[in-house]
Short mmCIF file of C-alpha atoms and ligand atoms in Angstrom, two decimals:
data_model
loop_
_atom_site.label_atom_id
_atom_site.label_comp_id
_atom_site.label_asym_id
_atom_site.label_seq_id
_atom_site.Cartn_x
_atom_site.Cartn_y
_atom_site.Cartn_z
CA UNK A 1 -167.33 156.32 55.50
CA UNK A 2 -166.12 153.04 55.64
CA UNK A 3 -162.67 151.89 53.70
CA UNK A 4 -164.49 149.74 50.77
CA UNK A 5 -163.09 147.91 48.16
CA UNK A 6 -163.27 149.57 44.69
CA UNK A 7 -166.31 147.65 43.50
CA UNK A 8 -166.55 146.15 39.44
CA UNK A 9 -169.52 147.55 37.97
CA UNK A 10 -171.48 144.95 35.35
CA UNK A 11 -173.60 146.36 32.55
CA UNK A 12 -176.67 144.31 31.93
CA UNK A 13 -178.14 146.22 29.72
CA UNK A 14 -177.98 144.02 26.67
CA UNK A 15 -179.53 141.20 29.17
CA UNK A 16 -181.44 142.12 31.84
CA UNK A 17 -182.44 145.58 30.22
CA UNK A 18 -183.77 143.13 26.90
CA UNK A 19 -186.10 141.75 29.39
CA UNK A 20 -187.61 145.25 29.61
CA UNK A 21 -191.37 145.02 27.65
CA UNK A 22 -190.73 146.50 24.32
CA UNK A 23 -187.00 146.94 23.91
CA UNK A 24 -185.23 145.30 21.64
CA UNK A 25 -181.65 146.19 20.37
CA UNK A 26 -179.84 145.73 17.16
CA UNK A 27 -176.50 143.94 16.77
CA UNK A 28 -175.23 147.05 15.43
CA UNK A 29 -176.62 149.13 18.84
CA UNK A 30 -175.50 146.23 20.96
CA UNK A 31 -172.11 146.46 19.74
CA UNK A 32 -172.09 150.40 20.26
CA UNK A 33 -173.73 149.99 23.76
CA UNK A 34 -170.92 147.52 24.71
CA UNK A 35 -167.92 149.45 23.29
CA UNK A 36 -169.19 153.01 24.92
CA UNK A 37 -169.61 150.90 28.43
CA UNK A 38 -166.18 149.71 27.68
CA UNK A 39 -164.59 153.19 27.14
CA UNK A 40 -166.52 154.61 29.95
CA UNK A 41 -164.58 151.93 32.13
CA UNK A 42 -167.24 149.49 33.14
CA UNK A 43 -165.33 146.43 34.56
CA UNK A 44 -167.83 143.50 33.27
CA UNK A 45 -170.37 143.58 30.33
CA UNK A 46 -173.10 140.95 30.46
CA UNK A 47 -173.49 140.29 26.81
CA UNK A 48 -177.33 138.24 26.29
CA UNK A 49 -178.51 134.91 26.97
CA UNK A 50 -176.99 132.59 24.37
CA UNK A 51 -179.65 129.42 25.41
CA UNK A 52 -182.99 131.45 24.70
CA UNK A 53 -182.87 130.31 20.75
CA UNK A 54 -180.36 130.15 17.59
CA UNK A 55 -180.84 133.94 17.31
CA UNK A 56 -180.02 135.23 20.15
CA UNK A 57 -177.07 132.72 20.65
CA UNK A 58 -175.86 133.93 17.23
CA UNK A 59 -175.75 137.83 18.44
CA UNK A 60 -174.01 136.77 21.92
CA UNK A 61 -171.16 134.88 19.48
CA UNK A 62 -170.71 137.97 17.97
CA UNK A 63 -171.00 140.30 20.84
CA UNK A 64 -167.92 137.80 22.62
CA UNK A 65 -165.90 138.42 19.44
CA UNK A 66 -165.87 142.28 20.23
CA UNK A 67 -162.97 143.51 22.06
CA UNK A 68 -163.24 145.11 25.20
CA UNK A 69 -161.09 145.56 28.47
CA UNK A 70 -163.84 144.85 30.26
CA UNK A 71 -164.85 140.95 30.60
CA UNK A 72 -168.11 139.90 28.81
CA UNK A 73 -170.86 137.46 30.91
CA UNK A 74 -173.15 135.38 29.48
CA UNK A 75 -176.08 134.87 31.06
CA UNK A 76 -177.35 130.84 31.82
CA UNK A 77 -179.59 128.30 33.60
CA UNK A 78 -177.30 125.95 35.57
CA UNK A 79 -177.92 123.27 32.92
CA UNK A 80 -175.05 121.94 30.93
CA UNK A 81 -176.76 122.00 27.48
CA UNK A 82 -177.06 125.69 28.10
CA UNK A 83 -172.94 126.02 29.19
CA UNK A 84 -172.59 124.84 25.70
CA UNK A 85 -174.63 127.70 23.75
CA UNK A 86 -172.03 129.92 25.37
CA UNK A 87 -169.89 131.11 23.02
CA UNK A 88 -165.44 130.81 22.53
CA UNK A 89 -164.97 135.12 23.69
CA UNK A 90 -167.09 134.54 26.68
CA UNK A 91 -165.26 135.06 30.14
CA UNK A 92 -167.63 134.81 32.50
CA UNK A 93 -170.85 132.19 32.73
CA UNK A 94 -173.68 132.95 34.97
CA UNK A 95 -175.83 129.68 35.99
CA UNK A 96 -179.01 130.50 37.97
CA UNK A 97 -181.18 128.22 39.52
CA UNK A 98 -183.72 129.74 42.48
CA UNK A 99 -183.23 127.85 46.28
CA UNK A 100 -186.93 130.18 47.06
CA UNK A 101 -189.47 127.01 47.39
CA UNK A 102 -191.87 129.27 45.35
CA UNK A 103 -189.87 129.53 42.24
CA UNK A 104 -189.05 125.41 42.60
CA UNK A 105 -192.77 125.17 43.31
CA UNK A 106 -193.74 127.28 39.83
CA UNK A 107 -191.01 125.31 37.92
CA UNK A 108 -190.32 121.78 38.58
CA UNK A 109 -193.82 120.43 38.73
CA UNK A 110 -192.14 116.84 37.83
CA UNK A 111 -189.53 116.95 40.15
CA UNK A 112 -190.25 115.31 43.88
CA UNK A 113 -187.31 116.24 45.63
CA UNK A 114 -186.67 119.75 44.34
CA UNK A 115 -184.25 120.62 47.39
CA UNK A 116 -182.59 117.83 46.39
CA UNK A 117 -182.24 118.66 42.89
CA UNK A 118 -181.24 122.03 43.54
CA UNK A 119 -177.72 121.09 45.67
CA UNK A 120 -176.78 118.59 42.84
CA UNK A 121 -177.46 120.53 40.18
CA UNK A 122 -176.05 123.72 40.89
CA UNK A 123 -172.51 122.24 41.72
CA UNK A 124 -172.57 119.97 39.07
CA UNK A 125 -173.39 122.94 36.15
CA UNK A 126 -170.88 124.73 38.14
CA UNK A 127 -167.94 122.16 37.43
CA UNK A 128 -169.08 121.48 33.94
CA UNK A 129 -168.38 124.95 32.89
CA UNK A 130 -165.20 125.43 35.37
CA UNK A 131 -164.28 121.97 32.96
CA UNK A 132 -164.57 124.41 29.95
CA UNK A 133 -162.66 127.28 31.38
CA UNK A 134 -165.00 129.94 32.47
CA UNK A 135 -165.45 132.41 35.28
CA UNK A 136 -168.68 130.92 36.79
CA UNK A 137 -171.05 133.08 38.93
CA UNK A 138 -173.94 130.99 40.69
CA UNK A 139 -177.40 133.26 40.69
CA UNK A 140 -179.20 132.54 43.88
CA UNK A 141 -182.65 133.69 42.11
CA UNK A 142 -184.33 135.28 44.35
CA UNK A 143 -182.01 135.00 47.48
CA UNK A 144 -184.02 137.33 49.78
CA UNK A 145 -187.00 134.71 49.56
CA UNK A 146 -185.49 131.69 50.04
CA UNK A 147 -185.21 129.57 53.31
CA UNK A 148 -182.10 131.47 54.80
CA UNK A 149 -180.40 127.56 56.29
CA UNK A 150 -181.49 126.66 52.55
CA UNK A 151 -179.55 129.31 51.09
CA UNK A 152 -176.37 128.85 53.13
CA UNK A 153 -176.72 125.55 51.96
CA UNK A 154 -176.68 125.99 48.33
CA UNK A 155 -174.34 128.74 48.49
CA UNK A 156 -171.87 126.56 50.73
CA UNK A 157 -171.99 123.44 47.47
CA UNK A 158 -171.50 126.53 44.91
CA UNK A 159 -168.36 127.36 46.54
CA UNK A 160 -167.13 124.14 47.05
CA UNK A 161 -167.67 123.90 43.19
CA UNK A 162 -165.46 126.13 42.44
CA UNK A 163 -167.89 129.34 42.15
CA UNK A 164 -165.89 132.53 41.45
CA UNK A 165 -168.95 134.72 42.22
CA UNK A 166 -172.24 134.11 43.84
CA UNK A 167 -174.92 136.59 43.11
CA UNK A 168 -177.55 137.08 46.00
CA UNK A 169 -180.29 138.68 43.47
CA UNK A 170 -183.45 140.15 44.56
CA UNK A 171 -185.23 139.14 42.04
CA UNK A 172 -188.44 139.85 43.04
CA UNK A 173 -187.94 143.67 44.09
CA UNK A 174 -189.31 143.87 48.04
CA UNK A 175 -186.22 143.93 49.91
CA UNK A 176 -185.07 146.78 52.46
CA UNK A 177 -181.26 147.96 53.18
CA UNK A 178 -181.54 146.14 56.37
CA UNK A 179 -182.29 142.55 55.08
CA UNK A 180 -179.76 143.68 52.56
CA UNK A 181 -177.17 143.71 55.36
CA UNK A 182 -178.48 140.73 57.03
CA UNK A 183 -178.53 138.50 54.03
CA UNK A 184 -175.12 139.68 52.41
CA UNK A 185 -173.40 139.80 56.12
CA UNK A 186 -174.22 135.87 56.47
CA UNK A 187 -173.00 134.73 53.31
CA UNK A 188 -170.02 137.42 53.18
CA UNK A 189 -169.36 135.20 56.75
CA UNK A 190 -169.75 132.24 55.43
CA UNK A 191 -167.30 132.66 52.45
CA UNK A 192 -164.85 134.00 55.08
CA UNK A 193 -164.96 131.10 57.32
CA UNK A 194 -164.73 128.43 54.86
CA UNK A 195 -161.72 130.29 53.23
CA UNK A 196 -163.00 131.03 50.01
CA UNK A 197 -162.74 133.60 47.27
CA UNK A 198 -165.79 133.70 45.76
CA UNK A 199 -167.23 137.22 45.48
CA UNK A 200 -170.53 138.49 45.67
CA UNK A 201 -172.45 140.33 43.26
CA UNK A 202 -175.49 142.20 43.88
CA UNK A 203 -178.26 142.41 41.76
CA UNK A 204 -181.87 144.28 43.15
CA UNK A 205 -184.86 144.75 40.93
CA UNK A 206 -186.72 148.28 41.91
CA UNK A 207 -190.19 147.04 42.37
CA UNK A 208 -190.11 149.34 45.34
CA UNK A 209 -188.27 151.50 44.46
CA UNK A 210 -185.34 150.33 46.86
CA UNK A 211 -182.88 149.21 44.13
CA UNK A 212 -180.62 151.69 44.51
CA UNK A 213 -180.08 151.85 48.12
CA UNK A 214 -180.01 148.59 48.10
CA UNK A 215 -177.09 147.81 45.69
CA UNK A 216 -174.97 150.24 47.90
CA UNK A 217 -175.61 148.63 51.40
CA UNK A 218 -175.05 145.57 49.53
CA UNK A 219 -171.48 146.95 48.76
CA UNK A 220 -171.00 148.20 52.18
CA UNK A 221 -171.84 144.17 53.54
CA UNK A 222 -169.64 142.63 51.26
CA UNK A 223 -170.58 142.82 47.97
CA UNK A 224 -168.18 143.89 44.80
CA UNK A 225 -169.61 143.18 41.66
CA UNK A 226 -172.41 145.49 41.00
CA UNK A 227 -175.18 145.24 38.70
CA UNK A 228 -176.66 147.96 36.44
CA UNK A 229 -178.08 148.76 33.27
CA UNK A 230 -178.45 151.87 31.29
CA UNK A 231 -181.48 154.10 32.35
CA UNK A 232 -183.34 151.39 35.03
CA UNK A 233 -184.08 149.00 31.99
CA UNK A 234 -185.18 145.37 32.79
CA UNK A 235 -188.12 143.47 33.92
CA UNK A 236 -190.89 145.17 35.58
CA UNK A 237 -189.60 148.50 37.22
CA UNK A 238 -185.93 147.73 36.27
CA UNK A 239 -182.48 147.52 38.13
CA UNK A 240 -181.01 150.45 39.24
CA UNK A 241 -179.18 152.67 36.19
CA UNK A 242 -175.70 152.14 35.85
CA UNK A 243 -174.94 155.90 35.39
CA UNK A 244 -176.06 156.65 38.71
CA UNK A 245 -173.98 153.61 40.06
CA UNK A 246 -170.85 154.91 38.32
CA UNK A 247 -171.58 159.00 39.54
CA UNK A 248 -171.71 157.48 43.37
CA UNK A 249 -168.45 155.72 43.01
CA UNK A 250 -166.83 158.64 41.04
CA UNK A 251 -168.20 161.66 43.68
CA UNK A 252 -168.92 159.89 46.87
CA UNK A 253 -165.20 157.29 46.44
CA UNK A 254 -163.02 158.50 43.94
CA UNK A 255 -163.31 155.63 41.62
CA UNK A 256 -163.15 156.62 38.05
CA UNK A 257 -165.25 156.05 35.27
CA UNK A 258 -165.92 158.25 32.18
CA UNK A 259 -169.19 159.62 33.31
CA UNK A 260 -169.41 162.30 30.67
CA UNK A 261 -169.66 159.30 28.21
CA UNK A 262 -172.14 157.54 30.53
CA UNK A 263 -174.02 160.48 30.01
CA UNK A 264 -173.80 160.18 25.90
CA UNK A 265 -174.57 156.42 26.17
CA UNK A 266 -178.14 157.11 28.41
CA UNK A 267 -179.38 159.46 25.72
CA UNK A 268 -178.32 156.65 23.19
CA UNK A 269 -180.04 154.47 24.85
CA UNK A 270 -183.26 156.79 25.19
CA UNK A 271 -183.26 156.75 21.38
CA UNK A 272 -182.51 153.17 20.96
CA UNK A 273 -185.10 151.67 23.71
CA UNK A 274 -187.68 153.51 22.86
CA UNK A 275 -188.13 154.30 26.53
CA UNK A 276 -187.70 157.39 27.76
CA UNK A 277 -185.48 158.86 30.12
CA UNK A 278 -188.31 160.65 33.04
CA UNK A 279 -187.55 164.73 32.98
CA UNK A 280 -186.43 163.79 36.84
CA UNK A 281 -183.92 160.70 36.46
CA UNK A 282 -181.24 161.80 38.72
CA UNK A 283 -177.28 162.45 36.56
CA UNK A 284 -179.19 162.04 33.07
CA UNK A 285 -182.96 164.04 33.22
CA UNK A 286 -183.54 167.20 31.46
CA UNK A 287 -184.33 168.40 35.11
CA UNK A 288 -181.39 166.83 37.36
CA UNK A 289 -179.75 169.89 37.41
CA UNK A 290 -182.12 172.68 36.63
CA UNK A 291 -183.11 175.64 39.78
CA UNK A 292 -187.06 176.49 39.40
CA UNK A 293 -187.48 178.29 42.53
CA UNK A 294 -186.91 181.82 42.83
CA UNK A 295 -185.24 181.47 46.38
CA UNK A 296 -183.09 178.36 45.08
CA UNK A 297 -182.21 180.50 41.39
CA UNK A 298 -180.87 183.17 43.72
CA UNK A 299 -178.64 180.82 46.11
CA UNK A 300 -177.87 178.77 42.98
CA UNK A 301 -176.85 181.30 40.67
CA UNK A 302 -173.91 182.05 43.19
CA UNK A 303 -173.09 179.07 43.77
CA UNK A 304 -174.64 175.75 42.33
CA UNK A 305 -173.43 173.44 45.07
CA UNK A 306 -176.22 175.06 47.66
CA UNK A 307 -178.89 172.97 45.97
CA UNK A 308 -176.90 169.85 44.21
CA UNK A 309 -174.65 167.14 45.66
CA UNK A 310 -171.78 167.85 42.69
CA UNK A 311 -170.93 169.90 40.13
CA UNK A 312 -172.95 169.35 37.05
CA UNK A 313 -169.36 169.54 34.53
CA UNK A 314 -168.56 166.35 36.61
CA UNK A 315 -170.99 164.13 33.95
CA UNK A 316 -170.35 166.84 31.19
CA UNK A 317 -173.78 168.67 31.90
CA UNK A 318 -174.37 172.58 32.92
CA UNK A 319 -176.46 173.59 35.64
CA UNK A 320 -179.54 175.72 34.70
CA UNK A 321 -182.43 177.96 35.24
CA UNK A 322 -185.83 177.36 34.75
CA UNK A 323 -188.30 180.44 34.32
CA UNK A 324 -191.29 179.21 35.07
CA UNK A 325 -194.06 180.11 37.46
CA UNK A 326 -191.77 180.19 40.11
CA UNK A 327 -189.19 182.46 38.82
CA UNK A 328 -186.63 185.06 40.55
CA UNK A 329 -184.77 187.80 39.15
CA UNK A 330 -181.64 185.92 39.18
CA UNK A 331 -183.22 182.90 37.53
CA UNK A 332 -184.27 185.78 34.28
CA UNK A 333 -180.82 186.86 34.50
CA UNK A 334 -179.24 183.48 34.17
CA UNK A 335 -182.11 182.89 31.47
CA UNK A 336 -180.74 185.93 29.02
CA UNK A 337 -177.39 185.27 30.00
CA UNK A 338 -177.38 181.80 28.37
CA UNK A 339 -179.12 183.30 24.99
CA UNK A 340 -175.88 185.82 25.06
CA UNK A 341 -177.82 189.59 26.27
CA UNK A 342 -174.94 191.10 28.07
CA UNK A 343 -176.90 191.52 31.38
CA UNK A 344 -174.73 194.05 32.91
CA UNK A 345 -175.90 196.37 30.82
CA UNK A 346 -179.42 196.35 31.99
CA UNK A 347 -181.45 197.59 34.77
CA UNK A 348 -182.77 195.30 37.66
CA UNK A 349 -186.17 196.77 36.76
CA UNK A 350 -185.86 194.84 33.68
CA UNK A 351 -185.42 191.51 35.09
CA UNK A 352 -188.35 192.34 37.77
CA UNK A 353 -190.53 192.83 34.56
CA UNK A 354 -189.61 190.06 33.08
CA UNK A 355 -189.86 188.09 35.96
CA UNK A 356 -193.63 189.59 36.96
CA UNK A 357 -194.82 188.80 33.49
CA UNK A 358 -194.07 185.61 33.16
CA UNK A 359 -195.55 184.94 36.40
CA UNK A 360 -199.12 186.14 35.49
CA UNK A 361 -198.77 184.36 32.27
CA UNK A 362 -199.10 181.44 33.83
CA UNK A 363 -201.52 182.64 35.73
CA UNK A 364 -203.32 183.22 33.33
CA UNK A 365 -202.73 180.68 30.53
CA UNK A 366 -201.70 177.55 32.60
CA UNK A 367 -198.56 175.33 31.63
CA UNK A 368 -199.19 176.81 27.68
CA UNK A 369 -196.93 179.73 29.24
CA UNK A 370 -193.94 177.95 29.07
CA UNK A 371 -194.32 178.64 25.08
CA UNK A 372 -194.45 182.33 25.86
CA UNK A 373 -191.42 183.03 28.00
CA UNK A 374 -189.52 184.12 24.77
CA UNK A 375 -191.67 186.00 23.81
CA UNK A 376 -191.96 187.84 26.94
CA UNK A 377 -188.26 188.10 27.23
CA UNK A 378 -188.34 189.36 23.52
CA UNK A 379 -191.31 192.53 24.20
CA UNK A 380 -189.47 193.84 27.22
CA UNK A 381 -185.67 193.49 26.05
CA UNK A 382 -186.40 194.89 22.73
CA UNK A 383 -188.01 198.16 25.06
CA UNK A 384 -184.20 198.70 26.17
CA UNK A 385 -182.70 198.80 23.53
CA UNK A 386 -179.45 196.67 25.25
CA UNK A 387 -180.10 193.44 22.94
CA UNK A 388 -182.94 192.93 20.15
CA UNK A 389 -184.07 189.93 19.99
CA UNK A 390 -186.64 189.12 16.98
CA UNK A 391 -190.14 188.05 17.82
CA UNK A 392 -192.75 186.17 15.70
CA UNK A 393 -194.44 188.37 13.89
CA UNK A 394 -197.94 187.38 14.77
CA UNK A 395 -198.56 184.88 17.61
CA UNK A 396 -201.62 182.35 17.25
CA UNK A 397 -202.93 180.17 19.65
CA UNK A 398 -205.59 177.98 21.23
CA UNK A 399 -207.86 178.48 24.09
CA UNK A 400 -209.02 175.42 25.66
CA UNK A 401 -212.23 176.58 28.08
CA UNK A 402 -214.24 174.74 30.58
CA UNK A 403 -217.58 175.97 31.04
CA UNK A 404 -220.27 174.95 33.44
CA UNK A 405 -222.22 173.39 31.32
CA UNK A 406 -221.32 172.66 27.44
CA UNK A 407 -223.99 174.15 25.32
CA UNK A 408 -225.13 176.68 27.88
CA UNK A 409 -226.97 179.44 25.83
CA UNK A 410 -225.39 182.85 27.55
CA UNK A 411 -221.97 181.72 26.88
CA UNK A 412 -222.19 180.63 23.33
CA UNK A 413 -223.98 183.81 23.06
CA UNK A 414 -220.99 185.38 24.44
CA UNK A 415 -219.12 183.54 22.07
CA UNK A 416 -221.48 184.67 18.79
CA UNK A 417 -220.70 188.14 19.58
CA UNK A 418 -217.12 187.97 20.39
CA UNK A 419 -216.69 186.23 16.73
CA UNK A 420 -219.00 189.10 15.35
CA UNK A 421 -216.91 192.05 16.93
CA UNK A 422 -213.75 189.69 14.51
CA UNK A 423 -210.98 190.74 16.93
CA UNK A 424 -208.50 187.76 16.86
CA UNK A 425 -210.85 185.33 17.54
CA UNK A 426 -211.55 183.21 14.43
CA UNK A 427 -213.87 179.81 15.12
CA UNK A 428 -215.19 178.47 18.49
CA UNK A 429 -215.51 174.53 18.37
CA UNK A 430 -217.19 172.67 20.92
CA UNK A 431 -214.94 169.42 21.92
CA UNK A 432 -215.10 166.38 23.28
CA UNK A 433 -213.57 163.88 25.24
CA UNK A 434 -211.69 166.19 27.18
CA UNK A 435 -211.51 168.13 30.38
CA UNK A 436 -212.28 171.34 28.37
CA UNK A 437 -215.78 171.67 26.59
CA UNK A 438 -214.28 173.78 23.84
CA UNK A 439 -211.59 175.69 21.62
CA UNK A 440 -211.09 178.92 20.53
CA UNK A 441 -208.84 179.82 17.78
CA UNK A 442 -206.90 182.61 17.33
CA UNK A 443 -204.95 183.87 14.61
CA UNK A 444 -202.20 186.31 14.10
CA UNK A 445 -202.69 188.69 17.15
CA UNK A 446 -199.46 191.13 17.32
CA UNK A 447 -198.62 190.83 21.26
CA UNK A 448 -199.04 188.97 23.89
CA UNK A 449 -201.13 191.78 25.61
CA UNK A 450 -203.55 191.01 22.90
CA UNK A 451 -204.11 187.54 23.91
CA UNK A 452 -204.02 188.00 27.57
CA UNK A 453 -207.35 190.56 26.77
CA UNK A 454 -208.74 188.07 24.84
CA UNK A 455 -208.11 185.24 27.27
CA UNK A 456 -208.99 187.25 30.16
CA UNK A 457 -212.75 188.15 28.11
CA UNK A 458 -213.38 184.14 28.44
CA UNK A 459 -212.14 184.63 31.70
CA UNK A 460 -214.93 186.54 33.04
CA UNK A 461 -217.40 185.32 30.75
CA UNK A 462 -220.71 183.75 32.16
CA UNK A 463 -220.12 179.70 33.18
CA UNK A 464 -216.77 179.71 32.07
CA UNK A 465 -214.40 177.74 34.75
CA UNK A 466 -211.11 177.47 33.63
CA UNK A 467 -209.05 178.13 30.55
CA UNK A 468 -205.43 176.89 28.93
CA UNK A 469 -203.67 178.52 26.34
CA UNK A 470 -201.46 176.87 23.85
CA UNK A 471 -199.34 178.77 21.37
CA UNK A 472 -199.95 177.81 18.10
CA UNK A 473 -196.63 177.42 15.28
CA UNK A 474 -196.62 177.03 11.91
CA UNK A 475 -199.63 175.40 9.72
CA UNK A 476 -198.75 172.27 7.68
CA UNK A 477 -200.36 172.41 4.29
C1 HCA B 501 -184.36 136.69 36.59
C2 HCA B 501 -182.69 136.29 36.85
C3 HCA B 501 -182.16 137.52 37.23
C4 HCA B 501 -180.60 137.22 37.83
C5 HCA B 501 -179.32 137.92 38.69
C6 HCA B 501 -177.97 137.43 38.15
C7 HCA B 501 -182.56 138.08 38.85
O1 HCA B 501 -184.40 137.37 35.32
O2 HCA B 501 -184.97 136.17 36.76
O3 HCA B 501 -177.87 136.37 37.34
O4 HCA B 501 -177.21 138.22 39.26
O5 HCA B 501 -183.02 139.03 38.52
O6 HCA B 501 -182.50 137.05 39.32
O7 HCA B 501 -181.98 138.59 36.87
CU1 CU B 502 -182.75 140.32 36.90
#
C-alpha cells in the first residue's frame, strides 16, 4: 500500500444529504448530527446552503455558532451575493460554477460567452470570499464531463486567485476509477507545477455504484479532502457513506475515527431522515456481520474473520448467526448461546434436530418460517430438560394459497370438508390483488406439528400450486 497522507473527511449530510428526496432535518436534528460527527473525529462538516432562502440562512447561522473541533463549510454558487449570505462562524466557503459546456448551456442562456464568464467569475468570487477572511473551495461542478483543457484553465485561474481547495466532483456519477486517476492525477500535477498548496477535494455520486471506489482512488491520486454523507444520502443515488469511508481509513490505514459512535449516528440519521439503511449496507446494515450458510457458520463460529474483513467490535457491533434455510448446527449453537442456553450440556443431536426442523419449516412455510424459529427451538429444548423456554400458549397463522384457477370447484369442496371437520382452520377466504388466491385462518393450534399437518393437507389438495405461512400475533380489539 502506498504511503498516503491522512485525508480529512468532510461530511455533507447537512448539505448534500438534505438534497435527498423527501428528507428534511429540523434545527435540533442538525445540531445533533453535527455534534456526533464532530465527536467521531470527522474533520470538516458542510452545514448547508445559506443562499437558498431566508429560512435556511437562519438555520445555517445557528449551526455556525455550535462549537466544534471540525471546521464548518457552507455551500454557495460562485456569486458575491451568495458569499454575503454566509454567516459568521463559517470557516470554509464552497463556490461552485461548472466548467462543463453542458451545464453552461442549460443554465446561462442569456450569456453569450459562457466560458469567458466562467474564467472571470470564478476568480472574482474567490477573491471576494478570501477578502472576507474565509478559506475558499472552488467546485468545478461536473468536472469529469468538462473539456479537459478548459477544466485546467479554470482551475489555474482559481488557484491564482487563492483558492484553498479545488473540488473535482463527479456530479452526474458516471466516472470510473480509471477516469479518476487521470483527472485527479493531472490536476494534482498542475497544482504542484505551479507551486501552489491548494488541496483537492473528492466528491463522487453513486449513480453507477462507483462512488466509494472512486473516492478512494481520488485519495490515491492526490485528493486530501474526501466527501461523504451519512447512509449514502444525497441527490439521486447519493454519495459515499461517511461511516464506510471512516471505517476504511481506520481498518486499512490506522487513522482514528470513533466508528462505534458513527454507527449509532447512522441509526439516528436513519430515524430522522426516514430513509432506511438497507440490510446489506456495509458496516451499518443489519446483515453486515451475520453469517448464514452452514459452511460459513462452522468456520465463523471459531473465527469470524474467516468471513469478515474486520472484527465487528471495531464498529461497536457483534457478529451473529442467522438460522434460516441454510443453517448449520454451529449456527444453531451460536443462536442458543446468544439466548443464554448452556450449550455444553446439550448433545449434538439436539442441535441437529433444531437445524433439520428449521430447514424443513422453510421448505414447507416459505419465508414466514423465520417467525417459527423460536418456537422450534423451544419445542426441542423443552424436551431436553436443560433449558426451559416459554412457548406461546397456542399458535395462530394465516396460510396463503395459490391455486391453478380461483373458484375451482374441487379445491373449494376440499375447503368445505376441512372446515366441517373443524380442526384448527376457522375460515377460508378469497383474496384479490396478490399472487395468492385464498387465505386460510388457523386459530389456536397447540404445536407447530399441527400447523405443518394443515399446510401439508393444503399442499396435497388438487390444484394447489404453492402456499406460504404467516404466524400471527395478538388480535387488536
Ligand atoms: C451539486 C453540487 C455538488 C457539489 C460538490 C462540491 C456536486 O449539487 O450540483 O462542492 O464539492 O455534486 O457537484 O454536490
Ligand atoms: Cu453532489
